[in-house]
Amino acid sequence: MYINKIKIQNFRNYENQEIQLDKNINIFYGDNAQGKTNILEAVFLCAFGKSFRTSKDKEMINKDKEFSNIDIDYEKKDRVGNIKFKISDKKYVYLNDVKLKKLSELIGNINLVIFTPDDINILKDGPAARRKFLDMMISQLRPRYLQNLNLYLKVLEQRNNYLKQKLNNDEMLDIWNQKLAEYGEIVYKYREEYINKIKDKIKDIHAEITNEDIKIEYNSDCKNKEKYLEKLKRNKEIDKIKGYTSSRNS
Ligand SMILES: Nc1ncnc2c1ncn2[C@@H]1O[C@H](COP(=O)(O)OP(=O)(O)OP(=O)(O)O)[C@@H](O)[C@H]1O
Ligand SMILES: [Mg+2]
């Protein structure tokens, strides 16, 4: 897919800007603080419904204005599309002029991978940063993935809240263990499928750059539902003391 046109109004330092893009590579260059990353942020917002730089949406509205609009035309191999994004008192999103009820419906229309200098943390930081990067890509390709991941995260949050209360009811924990193992295995399978798809490509690209071999593997406690369940049970007493789930997939 590619983006044909970006129109931004009152977005960050832009008042009214229309940008026509080429099908292939587009390079934005300019002085520091001129607004290059702001353009990328506007596109990211239309792909994910949130910024990669701030959790405060209003920050993106030009400081002298009350609202901001982004309008993107894109083309996929089988269809053309348009996304309109408005930030004012809250966020409003239109896909082909139809208002979306949920922001999650936006994901997967514009397919986007962002890679900034900060993303070196994918290697430097712990596995959570790597999972987050994976999640961002899989959720654009597989809408059901995000649903299952959110269910997993919801159960995990409930289990952790329960552990914090130190109520010591094992039956309740068992219920969450079941659900966690169920969704955990689903999430694992999507991630494994994706890694399998990209690992040979990464190997080739890496060898071209460095002449070295690279091996990518996805390991997780959630690989097998029964085994994960056993581990959750085994860790029960530790979890109770810690007040959170020690074996998790997020
Ligand atoms: N809400 C806002 N209203 C007006 N201007 C804003 C707002 N938010 C950010 N800016 C301005 O946007 C500019 C920064 O834009 P951006 O981060 O896109 O720069 P850049 O071209 O990517 O710079 P660099 O080369 O340093 O990465 C700054 O001048 C900042 O003052
Ligand atoms: Mg920048």
GROMACS .gro file of N, CA and C in nm, residues 57-208:
model
  456
   57ASP      N    1  -0.348   1.376   2.367
   57ASP     CA    2  -0.386   1.409   2.229
   57ASP      C    3  -0.388   1.560   2.203
   58LYS      N    4  -0.432   1.635   2.303
   58LYS     CA    5  -0.445   1.780   2.283
   58LYS      C    6  -0.312   1.848   2.254
   59GLU      N    7  -0.205   1.785   2.297
   59GLU     CA    8  -0.071   1.838   2.272
   59GLU      C    9  -0.044   1.854   2.122
   60MET      N   10  -0.114   1.771   2.043
   60MET     CA   11  -0.089   1.773   1.898
   60MET      C   12  -0.164   1.886   1.827
   61ILE      N   13  -0.265   1.942   1.893
   61ILE     CA   14  -0.337   2.055   1.833
   61ILE      C   15  -0.246   2.177   1.838
   62ASN      N   16  -0.241   2.252   1.730
   62ASN     CA   17  -0.160   2.373   1.729
   62ASN      C   18  -0.195   2.459   1.851
   63LYS      N   19  -0.093   2.512   1.915
   63LYS     CA   20  -0.115   2.576   2.044
   63LYS      C   21  -0.210   2.697   2.038
   64ASP      N   22  -0.229   2.755   1.920
   64ASP     CA   23  -0.321   2.869   1.909
   64ASP      C   24  -0.460   2.830   1.860
   65LYS      N   25  -0.484   2.699   1.844
   65LYS     CA   26  -0.610   2.656   1.784
   65LYS      C   27  -0.688   2.563   1.878
   66GLU      N   28  -0.815   2.539   1.839
   66GLU     CA   29  -0.904   2.459   1.924
   66GLU      C   30  -0.918   2.314   1.876
   67PHE      N   31  -0.886   2.293   1.750
   67PHE     CA   32  -0.904   2.159   1.693
   67PHE      C   33  -0.795   2.134   1.589
   68SER      N   34  -0.783   2.008   1.551
   68SER     CA   35  -0.688   1.973   1.448
   68SER      C   36  -0.747   1.866   1.356
   69ASN      N   37  -0.717   1.874   1.228
   69ASN     CA   38  -0.766   1.776   1.132
   69ASN      C   39  -0.652   1.713   1.053
   70ILE      N   40  -0.666   1.584   1.030
   70ILE     CA   41  -0.573   1.515   0.940
   70ILE      C   42  -0.659   1.442   0.838
   71ASP      N   43  -0.615   1.442   0.715
   71ASP     CA   44  -0.692   1.379   0.608
   71ASP      C   45  -0.593   1.306   0.518
   72ILE      N   46  -0.608   1.174   0.511
   72ILE     CA   47  -0.510   1.093   0.436
   72ILE      C   48  -0.579   1.009   0.328
   73ASP      N   49  -0.527   1.020   0.206
   73ASP     CA   50  -0.572   0.932   0.097
   73ASP      C   51  -0.467   0.824   0.076
   74TYR      N   52  -0.511   0.700   0.070
   74TYR     CA   53  -0.415   0.592   0.046
   74TYR      C   54  -0.469   0.495  -0.058
   75GLU      N   55  -0.380   0.412  -0.105
   75GLU     CA   56  -0.419   0.316  -0.207
   75GLU      C   57  -0.364   0.180  -0.171
   76LYS      N   58  -0.450   0.079  -0.178
   76LYS     CA   59  -0.406  -0.059  -0.157
   76LYS      C   60  -0.422  -0.131  -0.289
   77LYS      N   61  -0.374  -0.254  -0.294
   77LYS     CA   62  -0.379  -0.317  -0.427
   77LYS      C   63  -0.523  -0.338  -0.477
   78ASP      N   64  -0.617  -0.353  -0.386
   78ASP     CA   65  -0.754  -0.378  -0.430
   78ASP      C   66  -0.850  -0.261  -0.408
   79ARG      N   67  -0.804  -0.155  -0.343
   79ARG     CA   68  -0.898  -0.046  -0.315
   79ARG      C   69  -0.826   0.083  -0.278
   80VAL      N   70  -0.902   0.192  -0.288
   80VAL     CA   71  -0.850   0.319  -0.238
   80VAL      C   72  -0.918   0.346  -0.104
   81GLY      N   73  -0.858   0.431  -0.023
   81GLY     CA   74  -0.919   0.459   0.106
   81GLY      C   75  -0.889   0.600   0.152
   82ASN      N   76  -0.969   0.643   0.247
   82ASN     CA   77  -0.948   0.777   0.304
   82ASN      C   78  -0.974   0.772   0.454
   83ILE      N   79  -0.885   0.835   0.528
   83ILE     CA   80  -0.904   0.845   0.673
   83ILE      C   81  -0.906   0.992   0.712
   84LYS      N   82  -1.007   1.028   0.788
   84LYS     CA   83  -1.011   1.164   0.843
   84LYS      C   84  -1.007   1.154   0.995
   85PHE      N   85  -0.919   1.231   1.051
   85PHE     CA   86  -0.898   1.225   1.195
   85PHE      C   87  -0.913   1.366   1.251
   86LYS      N   88  -0.998   1.378   1.350
   86LYS     CA   89  -1.016   1.511   1.410
   86LYS      C   90  -0.986   1.503   1.560
   87ILE      N   91  -0.906   1.596   1.607
   87ILE     CA   92  -0.885   1.605   1.752
   87ILE      C   93  -0.945   1.737   1.798
   88SER      N   94  -1.039   1.728   1.891
   88SER     CA   95  -1.088   1.852   1.956
   88SER      C   96  -1.113   1.818   2.101
   89ASP      N   97  -1.240   1.822   2.146
   89ASP     CA   98  -1.265   1.780   2.285
   89ASP      C   99  -1.229   1.632   2.301
   90LYS      N  100  -1.252   1.552   2.196
   90LYS     CA  101  -1.204   1.413   2.192
   90LYS      C  102  -1.163   1.379   2.049
   91LYS      N  103  -1.143   1.249   2.023
   91LYS     CA  104  -1.097   1.212   1.889
   91LYS      C  105  -1.215   1.162   1.805
   92TYR      N  106  -1.221   1.203   1.680
   92TYR     CA  107  -1.323   1.156   1.588
   92TYR      C  108  -1.253   1.098   1.466
   93VAL      N  109  -1.296   0.978   1.426
   93VAL     CA  110  -1.229   0.914   1.313
   93VAL      C  111  -1.330   0.869   1.209
   94TYR      N  112  -1.300   0.897   1.085
   94TYR     CA  113  -1.386   0.856   0.973
   94TYR      C  114  -1.304   0.774   0.875
   95LEU      N  115  -1.357   0.657   0.842
   95LEU     CA  116  -1.294   0.574   0.739
   95LEU      C  117  -1.386   0.577   0.617
   96ASN      N  118  -1.335   0.627   0.509
   96ASN     CA  119  -1.416   0.647   0.387
   96ASN      C  120  -1.548   0.719   0.421
   97ASP      N  121  -1.535   0.821   0.501
   97ASP     CA  122  -1.645   0.908   0.544
   97ASP      C  123  -1.749   0.841   0.635
   98VAL      N  124  -1.719   0.723   0.683
   98VAL     CA  125  -1.807   0.659   0.781
   98VAL      C  126  -1.740   0.669   0.919
   99LYS      N  127  -1.815   0.722   1.012
   99LYS     CA  128  -1.758   0.744   1.146
   99LYS      C  129  -1.732   0.610   1.216
  100LEU      N  130  -1.613   0.596   1.270
  100LEU     CA  131  -1.581   0.471   1.340
  100LEU      C  132  -1.624   0.481   1.486
  101LYS      N  133  -1.684   0.372   1.534
  101LYS     CA  134  -1.729   0.372   1.674
  101LYS      C  135  -1.612   0.343   1.767
  102LYS      N  136  -1.524   0.255   1.720
  102LYS     CA  137  -1.409   0.219   1.804
  102LYS      C  138  -1.279   0.251   1.732
  103LEU      N  139  -1.183   0.307   1.806
  103LEU     CA  140  -1.054   0.338   1.745
  103LEU      C  141  -0.984   0.214   1.692
  104SER      N  142  -1.011   0.099   1.756
  104SER     CA  143  -0.944  -0.024   1.714
  104SER      C  144  -0.980  -0.063   1.570
  105GLU      N  145  -1.096  -0.014   1.521
  105GLU     CA  146  -1.135  -0.044   1.382
  105GLU      C  147  -1.043   0.024   1.281
  106LEU      N  148  -0.969   0.121   1.330
  106LEU     CA  149  -0.878   0.195   1.242
  106LEU      C  150  -0.757   0.111   1.204
  107ILE      N  151  -0.714   0.030   1.298
  107ILE     CA  152  -0.588  -0.044   1.281
  107ILE      C  153  -0.597  -0.145   1.167
  108GLY      N  154  -0.496  -0.141   1.080
  108GLY     CA  155  -0.491  -0.235   0.968
  108GLY      C  156  -0.526  -0.171   0.835
  109ASN      N  157  -0.577  -0.048   0.838
  109ASN     CA  158  -0.610   0.018   0.710
  109ASN      C  159  -0.485   0.077   0.646
  110ILE      N  160  -0.415   0.162   0.721
  110ILE     CA  161  -0.284   0.207   0.674
  110ILE      C  162  -0.182   0.115   0.742
  111ASN      N  163  -0.101   0.047   0.665
  111ASN     CA  164  -0.001  -0.043   0.726
  111ASN      C  165   0.129   0.033   0.742
  112LEU      N  166   0.175   0.036   0.865
  112LEU     CA  167   0.287   0.125   0.897
  112LEU      C  168   0.385   0.060   0.995
  113VAL      N  169   0.511   0.080   0.968
  113VAL     CA  170   0.614   0.041   1.065
  113VAL      C  171   0.696   0.165   1.093
  114ILE      N  172   0.709   0.200   1.220
  114ILE     CA  173   0.790   0.317   1.252
  114ILE      C  174   0.921   0.272   1.314
  115PHE      N  175   1.027   0.335   1.271
  115PHE     CA  176   1.158   0.301   1.328
  115PHE      C  177   1.233   0.431   1.353
  116THR      N  178   1.249   0.466   1.478
  116THR     CA  179   1.315   0.592   1.516
  116THR      C  180   1.442   0.558   1.593
  117PRO      N  181   1.528   0.657   1.617
  117PRO     CA  182   1.650   0.628   1.695
  117PRO      C  183   1.619   0.560   1.829
  118ASP      N  184   1.506   0.593   1.889
  118ASP     CA  185   1.469   0.532   2.018
  118ASP      C  186   1.446   0.381   2.006
  119ASP      N  187   1.417   0.336   1.885
  119ASP     CA  188   1.385   0.194   1.869
  119ASP      C  189   1.505   0.101   1.885
  120ILE      N  190   1.621   0.159   1.906
  120ILE     CA  191   1.738   0.076   1.940
  120ILE      C  192   1.708   0.003   2.072
  121ASN      N  193   1.612   0.060   2.147
  121ASN     CA  194   1.571  -0.004   2.273
  121ASN      C  195   1.508  -0.141   2.252
  122ILE      N  196   1.466  -0.171   2.130
  122ILE     CA  197   1.413  -0.304   2.102
  122ILE      C  198   1.520  -0.408   2.135
  123LEU      N  199   1.645  -0.370   2.110
  123LEU     CA  200   1.755  -0.462   2.143
  123LEU      C  201   1.806  -0.440   2.284
  124LYS      N  202   1.813  -0.311   2.324
  124LYS     CA  203   1.876  -0.280   2.454
  124LYS      C  204   1.786  -0.315   2.572
  125ASP      N  205   1.658  -0.282   2.559
  125ASP     CA  206   1.567  -0.304   2.671
  125ASP      C  207   1.527  -0.451   2.683
  126GLY      N  208   1.442  -0.478   2.776
  126GLY     CA  209   1.399  -0.616   2.800
  126GLY      C  210   1.301  -0.666   2.695
  127PRO      N  211   1.253  -0.789   2.713
  127PRO     CA  212   1.164  -0.849   2.614
  127PRO      C  213   1.031  -0.776   2.595
  128ALA      N  214   0.988  -0.699   2.695
  128ALA     CA  215   0.860  -0.629   2.681
  128ALA      C  216   0.864  -0.531   2.563
  129ALA      N  217   0.980  -0.466   2.543
  129ALA     CA  218   0.993  -0.372   2.431
  129ALA      C  219   0.984  -0.446   2.298
  130ARG      N  220   1.040  -0.565   2.293
  130ARG     CA  221   1.035  -0.645   2.169
  130ARG      C  222   0.893  -0.693   2.143
  131ARG      N  223   0.826  -0.733   2.248
  131ARG     CA  224   0.686  -0.779   2.230
  131ARG      C  225   0.598  -0.665   2.180
  132LYS      N  226   0.624  -0.545   2.234
  132LYS     CA  227   0.544  -0.430   2.195
  132LYS      C  228   0.561  -0.402   2.045
  133PHE      N  229   0.684  -0.412   2.000
  133PHE     CA  230   0.714  -0.388   1.858
  133PHE      C  231   0.644  -0.493   1.771
  134LEU      N  232   0.651  -0.617   1.815
  134LEU     CA  233   0.583  -0.726   1.744
  134LEU      C  234   0.433  -0.702   1.740
  135ASP      N  235   0.378  -0.666   1.855
  135ASP     CA  236   0.233  -0.645   1.866
  135ASP      C  237   0.185  -0.538   1.768
  136MET      N  238   0.267  -0.434   1.755
  136MET     CA  239   0.230  -0.324   1.668
  136MET      C  240   0.215  -0.373   1.524
  137MET      N  241   0.302  -0.462   1.483
  137MET     CA  242   0.297  -0.509   1.344
  137MET      C  243   0.188  -0.614   1.323
  138ILE      N  244   0.179  -0.707   1.416
  138ILE     CA  245   0.080  -0.815   1.397
  138ILE      C  246  -0.062  -0.760   1.400
  139SER      N  247  -0.085  -0.664   1.488
  139SER     CA  248  -0.222  -0.614   1.503
  139SER      C  249  -0.271  -0.544   1.375
  140GLN      N  250  -0.178  -0.495   1.294
  140GLN     CA  251  -0.220  -0.431   1.168
  140GLN      C  252  -0.259  -0.534   1.063
  141LEU      N  253  -0.200  -0.652   1.075
  141LEU     CA  254  -0.226  -0.754   0.973
  141LEU      C  255  -0.340  -0.846   1.014
  142ARG      N  256  -0.356  -0.864   1.144
  142ARG     CA  257  -0.455  -0.959   1.194
  142ARG      C  258  -0.544  -0.893   1.298
  143PRO      N  259  -0.660  -0.842   1.256
  143PRO     CA  260  -0.747  -0.772   1.351
  143PRO      C  261  -0.783  -0.855   1.475
  144ARG      N  262  -0.798  -0.985   1.456
  144ARG     CA  263  -0.838  -1.069   1.571
  144ARG      C  264  -0.725  -1.081   1.673
  145TYR      N  265  -0.606  -1.055   1.629
  145TYR     CA  266  -0.493  -1.063   1.721
  145TYR      C  267  -0.510  -0.964   1.836
  146LEU      N  268  -0.541  -0.840   1.799
  146LEU     CA  269  -0.554  -0.735   1.898
  146LEU      C  270  -0.665  -0.768   1.999
  147GLN      N  271  -0.774  -0.824   1.949
  147GLN     CA  272  -0.883  -0.864   2.038
  147GLN      C  273  -0.834  -0.964   2.142
  148ASN      N  274  -0.762  -1.065   2.094
  148ASN     CA  275  -0.713  -1.169   2.186
  148ASN      C  276  -0.606  -1.116   2.281
  149LEU      N  277  -0.521  -1.030   2.228
  149LEU     CA  278  -0.417  -0.971   2.314
  149LEU      C  279  -0.484  -0.887   2.424
  150ASN      N  280  -0.584  -0.809   2.385
  150ASN     CA  281  -0.654  -0.727   2.485
  150ASN      C  282  -0.724  -0.812   2.590
  151LEU      N  283  -0.779  -0.926   2.548
  151LEU     CA  284  -0.843  -1.016   2.644
  151LEU      C  285  -0.739  -1.071   2.741
  152TYR      N  286  -0.625  -1.110   2.685
  152TYR     CA  287  -0.515  -1.161   2.769
  152TYR      C  288  -0.474  -1.054   2.872
  153LEU      N  289  -0.457  -0.930   2.823
  153LEU     CA  290  -0.412  -0.822   2.911
  153LEU      C  291  -0.515  -0.789   3.019
  154LYS      N  292  -0.641  -0.800   2.981
  154LYS     CA  293  -0.749  -0.773   3.076
  154LYS      C  294  -0.748  -0.876   3.189
  155VAL      N  295  -0.736  -1.002   3.152
  155VAL     CA  296  -0.733  -1.108   3.252
  155VAL      C  297  -0.609  -1.093   3.342
  156LEU      N  298  -0.498  -1.060   3.278
  156LEU     CA  299  -0.374  -1.041   3.355
  156LEU      C  300  -0.390  -0.927   3.456
  157GLU      N  301  -0.453  -0.820   3.412
  157GLU     CA  302  -0.473  -0.706   3.501
  157GLU      C  303  -0.563  -0.744   3.619
  158GLN      N  304  -0.670  -0.819   3.587
  158GLN     CA  305  -0.762  -0.862   3.694
  158GLN      C  306  -0.691  -0.954   3.792
  159ARG      N  307  -0.611  -1.045   3.738
  159ARG     CA  308  -0.538  -1.139   3.825
  159ARG      C  309  -0.440  -1.062   3.915
  160ASN      N  310  -0.371  -0.966   3.856
  160ASN     CA  311  -0.276  -0.887   3.934
  160ASN      C  312  -0.345  -0.803   4.041
  161ASN      N  313  -0.458  -0.744   4.005
  161ASN     CA  314  -0.534  -0.667   4.105
  161ASN      C  315  -0.578  -0.756   4.220
  162TYR      N  316  -0.617  -0.876   4.183
  162TYR     CA  317  -0.661  -0.971   4.284
  162TYR      C  318  -0.544  -1.009   4.376
  163LEU      N  319  -0.429  -1.035   4.316
  163LEU     CA  320  -0.311  -1.073   4.395
  163LEU      C  321  -0.271  -0.962   4.492
  164LYS      N  322  -0.288  -0.839   4.447
  164LYS     CA  323  -0.251  -0.724   4.532
  164LYS      C  324  -0.335  -0.717   4.658
  165GLN      N  325  -0.459  -0.766   4.647
  165GLN     CA  326  -0.549  -0.758   4.762
  165GLN      C  327  -0.517  -0.862   4.870
  166LYS      N  328  -0.428  -0.957   4.836
  166LYS     CA  329  -0.384  -1.061   4.931
  166LYS      C  330  -0.502  -1.135   4.997
  167LEU      N  331  -0.598  -1.173   4.916
  167LEU     CA  332  -0.717  -1.239   4.971
  167LEU      C  333  -0.699  -1.390   4.988
  168ASN      N  334  -0.600  -1.442   4.919
  168ASN     CA  335  -0.564  -1.582   4.939
  168ASN      C  336  -0.670  -1.685   4.898
  169ASN      N  337  -0.748  -1.653   4.798
  169ASN     CA  338  -0.848  -1.749   4.753
  169ASN      C  339  -0.798  -1.819   4.626
  170ASP      N  340  -0.754  -1.943   4.643
  170ASP     CA  341  -0.693  -2.015   4.532
  170ASP      C  342  -0.791  -2.046   4.420
  171GLU      N  343  -0.916  -2.065   4.455
  171GLU     CA  344  -1.015  -2.097   4.351
  171GLU      C  345  -1.030  -1.983   4.251
  172MET      N  346  -1.028  -1.861   4.304
  172MET     CA  347  -1.038  -1.745   4.216
  172MET      C  348  -0.917  -1.739   4.123
  173LEU      N  349  -0.801  -1.764   4.180
  173LEU     CA  350  -0.679  -1.761   4.098
  173LEU      C  351  -0.685  -1.866   3.988
  174ASP      N  352  -0.739  -1.983   4.021
  174ASP     CA  353  -0.749  -2.090   3.921
  174ASP      C  354  -0.833  -2.049   3.801
  175ILE      N  355  -0.939  -1.972   3.829
  175ILE     CA  356  -1.025  -1.927   3.718
  175ILE      C  357  -0.943  -1.838   3.623
  176TRP      N  358  -0.869  -1.745   3.682
  176TRP     CA  359  -0.787  -1.656   3.598
  176TRP      C  360  -0.675  -1.732   3.529
  177ASN      N  361  -0.619  -1.831   3.598
  177ASN     CA  362  -0.513  -1.911   3.535
  177ASN      C  363  -0.562  -1.974   3.405
  178GLN      N  364  -0.683  -2.030   3.412
  178GLN     CA  365  -0.741  -2.096   3.294
  178GLN      C  366  -0.751  -1.999   3.176
  179LYS      N  367  -0.808  -1.884   3.205
  179LYS     CA  368  -0.830  -1.783   3.100
  179LYS      C  369  -0.697  -1.730   3.046
  180LEU      N  370  -0.604  -1.709   3.138
  180LEU     CA  371  -0.473  -1.656   3.099
  180LEU      C  372  -0.402  -1.755   3.006
  181ALA      N  373  -0.410  -1.883   3.041
  181ALA     CA  374  -0.345  -1.985   2.960
  181ALA      C  375  -0.412  -1.996   2.823
  182GLU      N  376  -0.544  -1.982   2.823
  182GLU     CA  377  -0.621  -1.992   2.698
  182GLU      C  378  -0.582  -1.879   2.601
  183TYR      N  379  -0.592  -1.755   2.649
  183TYR     CA  380  -0.559  -1.642   2.561
  183TYR      C  381  -0.409  -1.635   2.534
  184GLY      N  382  -0.330  -1.675   2.634
  184GLY     CA  383  -0.184  -1.672   2.618
  184GLY      C  384  -0.139  -1.759   2.502
  185GLU      N  385  -0.200  -1.875   2.489
  185GLU     CA  386  -0.162  -1.965   2.381
  185GLU      C  387  -0.201  -1.906   2.244
  186ILE      N  388  -0.317  -1.844   2.240
  186ILE     CA  389  -0.361  -1.781   2.113
  186ILE      C  390  -0.262  -1.671   2.073
  187VAL      N  391  -0.229  -1.585   2.170
  187VAL     CA  392  -0.135  -1.476   2.143
  187VAL      C  393  -0.001  -1.534   2.098
  188TYR      N  394   0.042  -1.637   2.166
  188TYR     CA  395   0.169  -1.701   2.129
  188TYR      C  396   0.168  -1.745   1.983
  189LYS      N  397   0.059  -1.808   1.943
  189LYS     CA  398   0.053  -1.864   1.807
  189LYS      C  399   0.063  -1.756   1.699
  190TYR      N  400  -0.005  -1.646   1.721
  190TYR     CA  401   0.004  -1.536   1.624
  190TYR      C  402   0.148  -1.485   1.617
  191ARG      N  403   0.209  -1.467   1.733
  191ARG     CA  404   0.346  -1.413   1.734
  191ARG      C  405   0.443  -1.510   1.668
  192GLU      N  406   0.424  -1.638   1.697
  192GLU     CA  407   0.512  -1.739   1.639
  192GLU      C  408   0.499  -1.740   1.486
  193GLU      N  409   0.374  -1.734   1.440
  193GLU     CA  410   0.348  -1.733   1.296
  193GLU      C  411   0.419  -1.614   1.229
  194TYR      N  412   0.410  -1.499   1.295
  194TYR     CA  413   0.471  -1.379   1.238
  194TYR      C  414   0.624  -1.390   1.236
  195ILE      N  415   0.679  -1.436   1.346
  195ILE     CA  416   0.827  -1.452   1.353
  195ILE      C  417   0.873  -1.550   1.245
  196ASN      N  418   0.800  -1.657   1.228
  196ASN     CA  419   0.838  -1.755   1.125
  196ASN      C  420   0.838  -1.693   0.986
  197LYS      N  421   0.744  -1.601   0.966
  197LYS     CA  422   0.735  -1.535   0.834
  197LYS      C  423   0.854  -1.442   0.809
  198ILE      N  424   0.899  -1.373   0.915
  198ILE     CA  425   1.002  -1.271   0.890
  198ILE      C  426   1.144  -1.319   0.916
  199LYS      N  427   1.159  -1.433   0.985
  199LYS     CA  428   1.295  -1.465   1.030
  199LYS      C  429   1.394  -1.492   0.917
  200ASP      N  430   1.349  -1.553   0.809
  200ASP     CA  431   1.441  -1.578   0.698
  200ASP      C  432   1.479  -1.450   0.625
  201LYS      N  433   1.378  -1.360   0.617
  201LYS     CA  434   1.407  -1.231   0.553
  201LYS      C  435   1.509  -1.153   0.635
  202ILE      N  436   1.490  -1.154   0.767
  202ILE     CA  437   1.584  -1.082   0.855
  202ILE      C  438   1.724  -1.142   0.842
  203LYS      N  439   1.729  -1.272   0.836
  203LYS     CA  440   1.857  -1.342   0.821
  203LYS      C  441   1.930  -1.295   0.695
  204ASP      N  442   1.857  -1.287   0.584
  204ASP     CA  443   1.918  -1.243   0.457
  204ASP      C  444   1.967  -1.099   0.465
  205ILE      N  445   1.879  -1.013   0.516
  205ILE     CA  446   1.915  -0.870   0.522
  205ILE      C  447   2.035  -0.849   0.615
  206HIS      N  448   2.031  -0.918   0.729
  206HIS     CA  449   2.139  -0.904   0.826
  206HIS      C  450   2.272  -0.953   0.769
  207ALA      N  451   2.268  -1.063   0.696
  207ALA     CA  452   2.390  -1.118   0.636
  207ALA      C  453   2.447  -1.021   0.532
  208GLU      N  454   2.357  -0.955   0.461
  208GLU     CA  455   2.400  -0.858   0.360
  208GLU      C  456   2.474  -0.741   0.425
   0.00000   0.00000   0.00000
